[in-house]
mmCIF file of N, CA and C and ligand atoms in Angstrom:
data_model
loop_
_atom_site.group_PDB
_atom_site.id
_atom_site.type_symbol
_atom_site.label_atom_id
_atom_site.label_comp_id
_atom_site.label_asym_id
_atom_site.label_seq_id
_atom_site.Cartn_x
_atom_site.Cartn_y
_atom_site.Cartn_z
ATOM 1 N N ALA A 1151 -5.219 -10.462 -8.139
ATOM 2 C CA ALA A 1151 -6.695 -10.058 -8.609
ATOM 3 C C ALA A 1151 -7.629 -10.791 -9.329
ATOM 4 N N ARG A 1152 -8.350 -11.547 -8.975
ATOM 5 C CA ARG A 1152 -9.359 -11.959 -9.890
ATOM 6 C C ARG A 1152 -10.513 -10.941 -11.004
ATOM 7 N N LYS A 1153 -10.329 -10.027 -10.865
ATOM 8 C CA LYS A 1153 -10.808 -9.087 -11.386
ATOM 9 C C LYS A 1153 -10.206 -8.040 -11.776
ATOM 10 N N CYS A 1154 -10.351 -7.035 -12.527
ATOM 11 C CA CYS A 1154 -9.401 -5.993 -13.426
ATOM 12 C C CYS A 1154 -9.624 -4.675 -11.990
ATOM 13 N N ILE A 1155 -8.774 -4.291 -11.682
ATOM 14 C CA ILE A 1155 -8.690 -3.020 -11.289
ATOM 15 C C ILE A 1155 -8.107 -1.868 -11.847
ATOM 16 N N LEU A 1156 -8.438 -0.735 -12.070
ATOM 17 C CA LEU A 1156 -7.997 0.167 -12.328
ATOM 18 C C LEU A 1156 -7.047 1.013 -11.976
ATOM 19 N N SER A 1157 -7.249 1.485 -10.564
ATOM 20 C CA SER A 1157 -6.543 2.409 -9.388
ATOM 21 C C SER A 1157 -4.837 1.376 -9.713
ATOM 22 N N GLY A 1158 -4.332 2.129 -9.332
ATOM 23 C CA GLY A 1158 -2.716 2.118 -9.876
ATOM 24 C C GLY A 1158 -1.889 2.363 -11.139
ATOM 25 N N LEU A 1159 -0.776 2.250 -10.899
ATOM 26 C CA LEU A 1159 0.576 2.413 -11.537
ATOM 27 C C LEU A 1159 0.574 2.107 -12.876
ATOM 28 N N TRP A 1160 0.395 2.284 -14.023
ATOM 29 C CA TRP A 1160 0.815 1.746 -15.369
ATOM 30 C C TRP A 1160 1.107 2.261 -16.183
ATOM 31 N N LYS A 1161 1.886 1.759 -17.407
ATOM 32 C CA LYS A 1161 3.111 2.777 -18.470
ATOM 33 C C LYS A 1161 1.623 2.057 -19.834
ATOM 34 N N ASN A 1162 2.601 2.415 -20.293
ATOM 35 C CA ASN A 1162 1.951 1.828 -22.046
ATOM 36 C C ASN A 1162 3.835 2.119 -22.557
ATOM 37 N N GLU A 1163 3.147 1.499 -24.185
ATOM 38 C CA GLU A 1163 4.419 1.105 -24.950
ATOM 39 C C GLU A 1163 5.410 2.045 -25.690
ATOM 40 N N LEU A 1164 4.927 3.832 -25.202
ATOM 41 C CA LEU A 1164 5.286 4.870 -25.709
ATOM 42 C C LEU A 1164 6.247 5.119 -25.004
ATOM 43 N N GLY A 1165 6.072 4.710 -23.255
ATOM 44 C CA GLY A 1165 7.157 5.223 -22.074
ATOM 45 C C GLY A 1165 6.210 6.279 -20.955
ATOM 46 N N SER A 1166 4.699 6.246 -21.543
ATOM 47 C CA SER A 1166 3.956 7.340 -20.821
ATOM 48 C C SER A 1166 3.297 5.949 -19.416
ATOM 49 N N ASN A 1167 3.390 7.232 -18.620
ATOM 50 C CA ASN A 1167 2.877 6.213 -17.497
ATOM 51 C C ASN A 1167 1.437 7.152 -16.736
ATOM 52 N N MET A 1168 0.409 6.297 -16.588
ATOM 53 C CA MET A 1168 -0.341 7.584 -15.807
ATOM 54 C C MET A 1168 -0.133 6.960 -14.351
ATOM 55 N N THR A 1169 -0.893 7.227 -13.367
ATOM 56 C CA THR A 1169 -1.589 6.924 -12.274
ATOM 57 C C THR A 1169 -3.220 7.290 -11.870
ATOM 58 N N ILE A 1170 -3.978 6.550 -11.642
ATOM 59 C CA ILE A 1170 -5.369 6.089 -11.696
ATOM 60 C C ILE A 1170 -5.911 5.766 -9.677
ATOM 61 N N SER A 1171 -6.705 7.136 -9.238
ATOM 62 C CA SER A 1171 -7.010 6.625 -8.146
ATOM 63 C C SER A 1171 -8.007 5.935 -8.299
ATOM 64 N N ALA A 1172 -7.953 5.750 -6.781
ATOM 65 C CA ALA A 1172 -9.557 4.736 -6.427
ATOM 66 C C ALA A 1172 -10.822 4.925 -7.099
ATOM 67 N N VAL A 1173 -11.334 3.937 -7.212
ATOM 68 C CA VAL A 1173 -12.524 4.096 -8.325
ATOM 69 C C VAL A 1173 -13.256 3.926 -7.672
ATOM 70 N N ASN A 1174 -14.615 4.621 -7.860
ATOM 71 C CA ASN A 1174 -15.170 5.039 -7.086
ATOM 72 C C ASN A 1174 -16.659 4.353 -6.800
ATOM 73 N N THR A 1175 -18.057 4.659 -6.010
ATOM 74 C CA THR A 1175 -18.708 3.490 -6.095
ATOM 75 C C THR A 1175 -19.474 3.008 -7.941
ATOM 76 N N ASP A 1176 -19.573 4.626 -7.775
ATOM 77 C CA ASP A 1176 -20.311 4.603 -9.626
ATOM 78 C C ASP A 1176 -19.598 3.957 -10.776
ATOM 79 N N GLY A 1177 -18.062 3.687 -10.375
ATOM 80 C CA GLY A 1177 -17.404 3.211 -11.217
ATOM 81 C C GLY A 1177 -16.301 4.913 -12.138
ATOM 82 N N GLY A 1178 -16.313 5.998 -11.426
ATOM 83 C CA GLY A 1178 -15.962 7.025 -11.722
ATOM 84 C C GLY A 1178 -14.303 6.995 -11.648
ATOM 85 N N PHE A 1179 -13.455 7.102 -11.820
ATOM 86 C CA PHE A 1179 -12.232 7.848 -11.159
ATOM 87 C C PHE A 1179 -11.859 8.667 -12.488
ATOM 88 N N THR A 1180 -10.254 9.543 -10.998
ATOM 89 C CA THR A 1180 -9.678 10.519 -11.605
ATOM 90 C C THR A 1180 -7.949 10.087 -11.586
ATOM 91 N N GLY A 1181 -6.842 10.672 -12.566
ATOM 92 C CA GLY A 1181 -6.117 9.839 -11.859
ATOM 93 C C GLY A 1181 -4.902 11.659 -12.856
ATOM 94 N N LEU A 1182 -3.574 10.524 -12.958
ATOM 95 C CA LEU A 1182 -2.787 12.301 -13.474
ATOM 96 C C LEU A 1182 -1.858 11.127 -15.022
ATOM 97 N N TYR A 1183 -0.990 11.853 -15.625
ATOM 98 C CA TYR A 1183 -1.110 11.585 -16.948
ATOM 99 C C TYR A 1183 0.315 12.063 -17.227
ATOM 100 N N HIS A 1184 1.595 11.119 -17.474
ATOM 101 C CA HIS A 1184 2.350 11.696 -17.152
ATOM 102 C C HIS A 1184 3.145 11.384 -18.909
ATOM 103 N N THR A 1185 2.554 11.757 -19.964
ATOM 104 C CA THR A 1185 2.428 11.198 -21.221
ATOM 105 C C THR A 1185 4.334 11.567 -21.918
ATOM 106 N N ALA A 1186 5.047 10.396 -22.598
ATOM 107 C CA ALA A 1186 6.447 10.554 -22.550
ATOM 108 C C ALA A 1186 6.787 11.263 -24.081
ATOM 109 N N VAL A 1187 5.799 11.408 -25.036
ATOM 110 C CA VAL A 1187 5.578 12.540 -25.878
ATOM 111 C C VAL A 1187 4.683 12.782 -26.501
ATOM 112 N N THR A 1188 4.867 14.338 -27.981
ATOM 113 C CA THR A 1188 4.054 14.856 -27.441
ATOM 114 C C THR A 1188 4.466 15.443 -29.245
ATOM 115 N N ALA A 1189 3.195 15.611 -30.029
ATOM 116 C CA ALA A 1189 3.812 16.213 -31.308
ATOM 117 C C ALA A 1189 3.831 17.707 -31.143
ATOM 118 N N THR A 1190 3.617 18.742 -29.972
ATOM 119 C CA THR A 1190 3.743 20.225 -30.234
ATOM 120 C C THR A 1190 5.491 20.372 -29.723
ATOM 121 N N ASP A 1191 5.695 21.489 -29.584
ATOM 122 C CA ASP A 1191 7.393 21.834 -29.406
ATOM 123 C C ASP A 1191 6.960 22.579 -27.725
ATOM 124 N N LYS A 1192 6.325 22.412 -27.082
ATOM 125 C CA LYS A 1192 5.714 22.055 -25.502
ATOM 126 C C LYS A 1192 6.520 21.634 -24.132
ATOM 127 N N HIS A 1193 7.040 21.957 -24.001
ATOM 128 C CA HIS A 1193 7.673 21.122 -23.003
ATOM 129 C C HIS A 1193 6.344 20.366 -21.577
ATOM 130 N N ILE A 1194 6.358 19.271 -21.711
ATOM 131 C CA ILE A 1194 5.390 18.546 -21.231
ATOM 132 C C ILE A 1194 5.239 18.713 -19.838
ATOM 133 N N ARG A 1195 3.732 18.255 -19.532
ATOM 134 C CA ARG A 1195 3.447 18.795 -18.067
ATOM 135 C C ARG A 1195 2.703 17.368 -17.518
ATOM 136 N N VAL A 1196 2.746 16.929 -16.294
ATOM 137 C CA VAL A 1196 2.058 15.812 -15.544
ATOM 138 C C VAL A 1196 0.303 16.629 -16.155
ATOM 139 N N SER A 1197 -0.728 15.468 -16.398
ATOM 140 C CA SER A 1197 -1.832 16.453 -16.794
ATOM 141 C C SER A 1197 -2.680 14.982 -16.654
ATOM 142 N N PRO A 1198 -3.852 16.185 -15.793
ATOM 143 C CA PRO A 1198 -5.089 15.349 -15.177
ATOM 144 C C PRO A 1198 -5.631 14.672 -16.219
ATOM 145 N N LEU A 1199 -6.619 13.534 -15.923
ATOM 146 C CA LEU A 1199 -7.359 12.301 -16.367
ATOM 147 C C LEU A 1199 -8.983 11.932 -15.347
ATOM 148 N N LYS A 1200 -9.717 12.443 -16.119
ATOM 149 C CA LYS A 1200 -10.666 11.726 -15.600
ATOM 150 C C LYS A 1200 -11.778 10.524 -16.283
ATOM 151 N N GLY A 1201 -11.981 9.676 -16.000
ATOM 152 C CA GLY A 1201 -13.200 8.612 -16.450
ATOM 153 C C GLY A 1201 -14.082 7.577 -15.776
ATOM 154 N N SER A 1202 -14.080 6.696 -16.904
ATOM 155 C CA SER A 1202 -15.227 5.455 -15.896
ATOM 156 C C SER A 1202 -15.038 4.227 -16.006
ATOM 157 N N GLN A 1203 -15.666 3.699 -15.551
ATOM 158 C CA GLN A 1203 -15.309 2.116 -16.169
ATOM 159 C C GLN A 1203 -16.513 1.229 -15.790
ATOM 160 N N LYS A 1204 -16.726 0.328 -16.397
ATOM 161 C CA LYS A 1204 -18.128 -0.903 -15.967
ATOM 162 C C LYS A 1204 -17.802 -1.489 -14.529
ATOM 163 N N PRO A 1205 -18.876 -0.652 -13.405
ATOM 164 C CA PRO A 1205 -18.677 -1.701 -11.992
ATOM 165 C C PRO A 1205 -18.142 -2.688 -12.247
ATOM 166 N N THR A 1206 -17.157 -3.587 -11.378
ATOM 167 C CA THR A 1206 -16.009 -4.578 -11.417
ATOM 168 C C THR A 1206 -17.241 -6.454 -11.160
ATOM 169 N N ASN A 1207 -18.232 -5.379 -10.440
ATOM 170 C CA ASN A 1207 -18.965 -6.442 -9.737
ATOM 171 C C ASN A 1207 -19.540 -7.288 -10.712
ATOM 172 N N GLN A 1208 -19.900 -6.580 -12.532
ATOM 173 C CA GLN A 1208 -20.428 -7.224 -13.130
ATOM 174 C C GLN A 1208 -19.453 -7.581 -14.103
ATOM 175 N N ARG A 1209 -18.118 -7.817 -14.815
ATOM 176 C CA ARG A 1209 -17.560 -7.911 -15.676
ATOM 177 C C ARG A 1209 -16.541 -8.316 -14.488
ATOM 178 N N LYS A 1210 -15.474 -9.350 -15.702
ATOM 179 C CA LYS A 1210 -13.888 -9.821 -15.123
ATOM 180 C C LYS A 1210 -13.104 -8.915 -15.836
ATOM 181 N N GLN A 1211 -13.982 -8.492 -17.517
ATOM 182 C CA GLN A 1211 -12.487 -7.655 -17.726
ATOM 183 C C GLN A 1211 -13.430 -6.611 -18.737
ATOM 184 N N LEU A 1212 -13.317 -5.587 -17.714
ATOM 185 C CA LEU A 1212 -13.837 -4.741 -17.789
ATOM 186 C C LEU A 1212 -13.573 -3.208 -18.661
ATOM 187 N N THR A 1213 -14.886 -2.683 -19.194
ATOM 188 C CA THR A 1213 -14.588 -1.359 -20.562
ATOM 189 C C THR A 1213 -14.337 -0.335 -19.279
ATOM 190 N N PHE A 1214 -13.686 0.782 -19.815
ATOM 191 C CA PHE A 1214 -13.941 1.802 -19.054
ATOM 192 C C PHE A 1214 -12.999 3.123 -20.501
ATOM 193 N N GLY A 1215 -13.036 4.032 -20.565
ATOM 194 C CA GLY A 1215 -12.497 5.246 -20.991
ATOM 195 C C GLY A 1215 -12.150 6.701 -19.863
ATOM 196 N N PHE A 1216 -11.297 7.633 -20.444
ATOM 197 C CA PHE A 1216 -10.940 8.528 -19.777
ATOM 198 C C PHE A 1216 -10.183 9.832 -20.863
ATOM 199 N N THR A 1217 -10.675 10.513 -20.685
ATOM 200 C CA THR A 1217 -9.876 11.762 -20.877
ATOM 201 C C THR A 1217 -8.437 12.655 -20.585
ATOM 202 N N VAL A 1218 -7.681 13.053 -21.141
ATOM 203 C CA VAL A 1218 -6.591 13.352 -20.709
ATOM 204 C C VAL A 1218 -6.900 14.844 -21.180
ATOM 205 N N SER A 1219 -7.094 15.981 -20.376
ATOM 206 C CA SER A 1219 -6.931 17.431 -20.573
ATOM 207 C C SER A 1219 -5.319 17.787 -20.885
ATOM 208 N N TRP A 1220 -4.420 18.213 -21.661
ATOM 209 C CA TRP A 1220 -3.435 18.782 -21.801
ATOM 210 C C TRP A 1220 -3.003 19.951 -21.011
ATOM 211 N N THR A 1221 -2.211 19.777 -20.299
ATOM 212 C CA THR A 1221 -2.219 21.277 -19.559
ATOM 213 C C THR A 1221 -1.086 21.881 -20.309
ATOM 214 N N PHE A 1222 -0.137 20.967 -21.309
ATOM 215 C CA PHE A 1222 0.807 22.072 -21.911
ATOM 216 C C PHE A 1222 0.279 22.587 -23.127
ATOM 217 N N SER A 1223 -0.845 21.907 -23.922
ATOM 218 C CA SER A 1223 -1.067 22.363 -25.074
ATOM 219 C C SER A 1223 -2.997 22.818 -25.166
ATOM 220 N N ASN A 1224 -3.086 23.345 -26.349
ATOM 221 C CA ASN A 1224 -4.932 23.734 -26.272
ATOM 222 C C ASN A 1224 -5.368 22.063 -26.963
ATOM 223 N N SER A 1225 -4.978 20.823 -26.287
ATOM 224 C CA SER A 1225 -5.578 19.619 -26.719
ATOM 225 C C SER A 1225 -6.260 18.616 -25.991
ATOM 226 N N MET A 1226 -6.971 17.967 -26.567
ATOM 227 C CA MET A 1226 -7.470 16.632 -25.228
ATOM 228 C C MET A 1226 -7.297 15.676 -26.092
ATOM 229 N N THR A 1227 -7.474 14.551 -25.160
ATOM 230 C CA THR A 1227 -7.609 13.103 -25.714
ATOM 231 C C THR A 1227 -8.513 12.532 -25.066
ATOM 232 N N VAL A 1228 -8.903 11.453 -25.660
ATOM 233 C CA VAL A 1228 -10.248 10.667 -24.771
ATOM 234 C C VAL A 1228 -9.795 9.356 -25.417
ATOM 235 N N PHE A 1229 -9.519 8.707 -23.924
ATOM 236 C CA PHE A 1229 -8.902 6.685 -24.396
ATOM 237 C C PHE A 1229 -9.980 6.299 -23.903
ATOM 238 N N VAL A 1230 -10.240 4.657 -24.868
ATOM 239 C CA VAL A 1230 -11.148 4.090 -24.425
ATOM 240 C C VAL A 1230 -10.521 2.322 -24.874
ATOM 241 N N GLY A 1231 -11.127 1.402 -23.901
ATOM 242 C CA GLY A 1231 -10.353 0.673 -23.960
ATOM 243 C C GLY A 1231 -11.065 -0.882 -22.914
ATOM 244 N N GLN A 1232 -10.321 -1.775 -23.038
ATOM 245 C CA GLN A 1232 -11.077 -2.872 -21.943
ATOM 246 C C GLN A 1232 -9.367 -3.066 -21.303
ATOM 247 N N CYS A 1233 -9.931 -3.419 -20.142
ATOM 248 C CA CYS A 1233 -8.816 -4.631 -19.126
ATOM 249 C C CYS A 1233 -9.369 -6.030 -19.378
ATOM 250 N N PHE A 1234 -7.552 -6.822 -19.522
ATOM 251 C CA PHE A 1234 -8.084 -7.994 -20.169
ATOM 252 C C PHE A 1234 -6.927 -8.974 -19.059
ATOM 253 N N MET A 1235 -7.218 -9.792 -18.583
ATOM 254 C CA MET A 1235 -6.434 -11.078 -17.466
ATOM 255 C C MET A 1235 -5.849 -11.920 -18.121
ATOM 256 N N ASP A 1236 -4.507 -11.960 -18.011
ATOM 257 C CA ASP A 1236 -4.130 -13.560 -18.274
ATOM 258 C C ASP A 1236 -4.110 -14.295 -16.990
ATOM 259 N N ASP A 1237 -3.942 -15.746 -17.545
ATOM 260 C CA ASP A 1237 -4.683 -17.222 -16.200
ATOM 261 C C ASP A 1237 -3.610 -16.626 -14.946
ATOM 262 N N LYS A 1238 -2.399 -15.710 -15.214
ATOM 263 C CA LYS A 1238 -1.443 -15.360 -14.142
ATOM 264 C C LYS A 1238 -2.096 -14.479 -13.138
ATOM 265 N N GLY A 1239 -3.202 -14.124 -13.675
ATOM 266 C CA GLY A 1239 -3.639 -13.167 -13.207
ATOM 267 C C GLY A 1239 -3.156 -11.364 -13.566
ATOM 268 N N LYS A 1240 -2.027 -11.552 -14.613
ATOM 269 C CA LYS A 1240 -1.636 -10.252 -14.946
ATOM 270 C C LYS A 1240 -2.954 -9.417 -16.363
ATOM 271 N N GLU A 1241 -2.611 -8.207 -15.306
ATOM 272 C CA GLU A 1241 -3.609 -7.056 -16.241
ATOM 273 C C GLU A 1241 -3.291 -6.375 -17.356
ATOM 274 N N THR A 1242 -3.383 -6.526 -18.510
ATOM 275 C CA THR A 1242 -3.316 -5.369 -19.925
ATOM 276 C C THR A 1242 -4.717 -4.501 -20.091
ATOM 277 N N LEU A 1243 -3.995 -3.426 -20.620
ATOM 278 C CA LEU A 1243 -5.063 -1.823 -21.348
ATOM 279 C C LEU A 1243 -4.791 -1.871 -22.702
ATOM 280 N N LYS A 1244 -5.599 -2.932 -22.964
ATOM 281 C CA LYS A 1244 -6.257 -2.580 -25.024
ATOM 282 C C LYS A 1244 -7.047 -1.096 -25.232
ATOM 283 N N THR A 1245 -6.620 -0.168 -25.245
ATOM 284 C CA THR A 1245 -7.143 1.138 -25.690
ATOM 285 C C THR A 1245 -6.689 1.780 -27.049
ATOM 286 N N MET A 1246 -8.229 1.880 -27.687
ATOM 287 C CA MET A 1246 -7.856 3.430 -28.752
ATOM 288 C C MET A 1246 -8.085 4.476 -27.722
ATOM 289 N N TRP A 1247 -7.180 5.692 -29.194
ATOM 290 C CA TRP A 1247 -7.133 6.965 -28.293
ATOM 291 C C TRP A 1247 -7.592 7.704 -29.508
ATOM 292 N N LEU A 1248 -8.514 8.999 -29.175
ATOM 293 C CA LEU A 1248 -8.605 10.110 -30.319
ATOM 294 C C LEU A 1248 -7.984 11.422 -29.617
ATOM 295 N N LEU A 1249 -6.725 12.083 -30.453
ATOM 296 C CA LEU A 1249 -5.843 13.663 -29.904
ATOM 297 C C LEU A 1249 -6.573 14.630 -30.629
ATOM 298 N N ARG A 1250 -7.560 14.899 -30.327
ATOM 299 C CA ARG A 1250 -8.035 16.766 -30.937
ATOM 300 C C ARG A 1250 -6.883 17.770 -30.178
ATOM 301 N N GLU A 1251 -6.155 18.200 -31.590
ATOM 302 C CA GLU A 1251 -5.626 19.732 -31.230
ATOM 303 C C GLU A 1251 -6.468 20.945 -31.425
ATOM 304 N N GLU A 1252 -6.112 21.843 -31.186
ATOM 305 C CA GLU A 1252 -7.024 22.822 -31.318
ATOM 306 C C GLU A 1252 -6.313 23.351 -32.821
ATOM 307 N N VAL A 1253 -7.572 24.338 -33.732
ATOM 308 C CA VAL A 1253 -7.272 24.493 -35.229
ATOM 309 C C VAL A 1253 -7.325 26.037 -34.963
ATOM 310 N N SER A 1254 -7.141 26.637 -36.083
ATOM 311 C CA SER A 1254 -7.168 27.590 -36.275
ATOM 312 C C SER A 1254 -8.867 28.617 -36.873
ATOM 313 N N SER A 1255 -9.544 27.253 -37.574
ATOM 314 C CA SER A 1255 -10.477 27.570 -38.160
ATOM 315 C C SER A 1255 -10.772 26.228 -38.950
ATOM 316 N N PRO A 1256 -12.924 26.746 -38.684
ATOM 317 C CA PRO A 1256 -13.863 25.398 -39.164
ATOM 318 C C PRO A 1256 -12.789 25.067 -40.331
ATOM 319 N N GLY A 1257 -11.882 25.179 -41.674
ATOM 320 C CA GLY A 1257 -12.049 24.694 -42.787
ATOM 321 C C GLY A 1257 -10.701 23.744 -42.244
ATOM 322 N N ASP A 1258 -9.899 23.576 -41.408
ATOM 323 C CA ASP A 1258 -9.187 23.034 -40.584
ATOM 324 C C ASP A 1258 -9.237 21.955 -40.007
ATOM 325 N N ASP A 1259 -10.504 22.148 -39.688
ATOM 326 C CA ASP A 1259 -11.172 21.193 -38.830
ATOM 327 C C ASP A 1259 -11.141 19.894 -38.926
ATOM 328 N N TRP A 1260 -10.647 19.404 -40.866
ATOM 329 C CA TRP A 1260 -10.765 18.009 -41.286
ATOM 330 C C TRP A 1260 -9.250 17.382 -40.372
ATOM 331 N N LYS A 1261 -8.571 18.515 -40.341
ATOM 332 C CA LYS A 1261 -6.936 17.986 -40.023
ATOM 333 C C LYS A 1261 -6.864 18.181 -38.341
ATOM 334 N N ALA A 1262 -8.005 17.570 -37.672
ATOM 335 C CA ALA A 1262 -7.134 18.291 -36.155
ATOM 336 C C ALA A 1262 -7.396 17.058 -35.216
ATOM 337 N N THR A 1263 -7.611 15.716 -35.795
ATOM 338 C CA THR A 1263 -7.775 14.920 -34.817
ATOM 339 C C THR A 1263 -6.875 13.215 -35.312
ATOM 340 N N ARG A 1264 -6.329 13.359 -34.463
ATOM 341 C CA ARG A 1264 -5.296 11.997 -34.746
ATOM 342 C C ARG A 1264 -5.691 10.523 -34.182
ATOM 343 N N VAL A 1265 -5.428 9.469 -34.279
ATOM 344 C CA VAL A 1265 -5.640 8.149 -33.662
ATOM 345 C C VAL A 1265 -4.833 7.132 -33.435
ATOM 346 N N GLY A 1266 -5.051 6.559 -32.595
ATOM 347 C CA GLY A 1266 -4.100 5.567 -32.058
ATOM 348 C C GLY A 1266 -4.370 4.669 -31.104
ATOM 349 N N THR A 1267 -3.461 3.244 -31.143
ATOM 350 C CA THR A 1267 -3.833 2.136 -29.893
ATOM 351 C C THR A 1267 -2.343 2.699 -28.914
ATOM 352 N N ASN A 1268 -3.418 2.512 -27.560
ATOM 353 C CA ASN A 1268 -1.867 2.525 -26.617
ATOM 354 C C ASN A 1268 -1.898 1.043 -26.086
ATOM 355 N N ILE A 1269 -0.630 0.206 -25.782
ATOM 356 C CA ILE A 1269 -1.528 -0.849 -24.020
ATOM 357 C C ILE A 1269 -0.766 -0.542 -22.885
ATOM 358 N N PHE A 1270 -1.134 -1.144 -22.157
ATOM 359 C CA PHE A 1270 -0.348 -0.436 -20.832
ATOM 360 C C PHE A 1270 -0.584 -1.513 -19.932
ATOM 361 N N THR A 1271 0.558 -1.857 -19.366
ATOM 362 C CA THR A 1271 0.714 -2.507 -18.336
ATOM 363 C C THR A 1271 1.529 -2.005 -16.587
ATOM 364 N N ARG A 1272 1.201 -2.599 -15.785
ATOM 365 C CA ARG A 1272 1.161 -1.956 -14.527
ATOM 366 C C ARG A 1272 2.563 -1.889 -14.487
ATOM 367 N N ILE A 1273 3.277 -0.943 -13.512
ATOM 368 C CA ILE A 1273 4.342 -0.475 -13.542
ATOM 369 C C ILE A 1273 4.431 -1.103 -12.174
ATOM 370 N N LYS A 1274 5.100 -2.562 -11.465
ATOM 371 C CA LYS A 1274 5.031 -2.824 -10.093
ATOM 372 C C LYS A 1274 5.328 -1.926 -9.040
HETATM 373 O O1 LIG B 1427 0.831 16.404 -28.465
HETATM 374 C C1 LIG B 1427 -0.077 16.825 -28.306
HETATM 375 C C2 LIG B 1427 -0.028 16.517 -26.088
HETATM 376 C C3 LIG B 1427 0.280 15.136 -25.350
HETATM 377 C C4 LIG B 1427 -0.351 13.915 -26.754
HETATM 378 C C5 LIG B 1427 0.247 12.483 -26.299
HETATM 379 C C6 LIG B 1427 -0.648 11.044 -27.131
HETATM 380 S S1 LIG B 1427 -1.867 11.297 -26.944
HETATM 381 C C7 LIG B 1427 -1.750 9.763 -27.262
HETATM 382 C C8 LIG B 1427 -0.482 8.704 -27.136
HETATM 383 N N1 LIG B 1427 -0.586 8.153 -25.719
HETATM 384 C C9 LIG B 1427 -0.041 9.141 -24.862
HETATM 385 O O2 LIG B 1427 0.672 7.987 -24.395
HETATM 386 N N2 LIG B 1427 0.585 9.766 -25.445
HETATM 387 C C10 LIG B 1427 0.121 10.368 -27.005
HETATM 388 N N3 LIG B 1427 -0.915 17.417 -28.474
HETATM 389 C C11 LIG B 1427 -0.993 18.321 -29.367
HETATM 390 C C12 LIG B 1427 -0.845 17.251 -30.510
HETATM 391 C C13 LIG B 1427 -0.442 17.806 -31.623
HETATM 392 C C14 LIG B 1427 -1.030 19.346 -32.255
HETATM 393 N N4 LIG B 1427 -0.472 19.673 -33.451
HETATM 394 O O3 LIG B 1427 -0.849 21.247 -33.661
HETATM 395 O O4 LIG B 1427 0.018 19.108 -34.292
HETATM 396 C C15 LIG B 1427 -1.049 19.737 -30.932
HETATM 397 C C16 LIG B 1427 -1.138 19.554 -29.623
#
């Protein structure tokens, strides 16, 4: 594909994987996220994701964002990033994320958000 298409199966360097459904006409998409890691002592469960991307007809290397609402803990992650295509047509999603945990009081709000990066490549 000469243009990045987000739908399909992706994995990141942590070993997490995600499936993105078909992207609808306004750029919206949904999917499922299976994280390989957690900072809780909970059992990991597949969690829903919802996001949007810039329409592909405008850009070859599109920007996107999505939110994962974790089903196994009171926390949320937002990912934002861009799809890059190499000259062989291989797509890479370079992302940054914010992970918000639920804290018990406003006084703990300062320590409630983690930040990081993830790179996703397609699982053939
Ligand atoms: O652990 C969690 C939920 C799972 C987060 C997985 C993150 S999302 C960014 C990164 N990319 C991945 O593929 N996986 C990781 N929530 C959580 C974490 C810490 C605390 N805490 O209380 O410290 C509470 C909930």
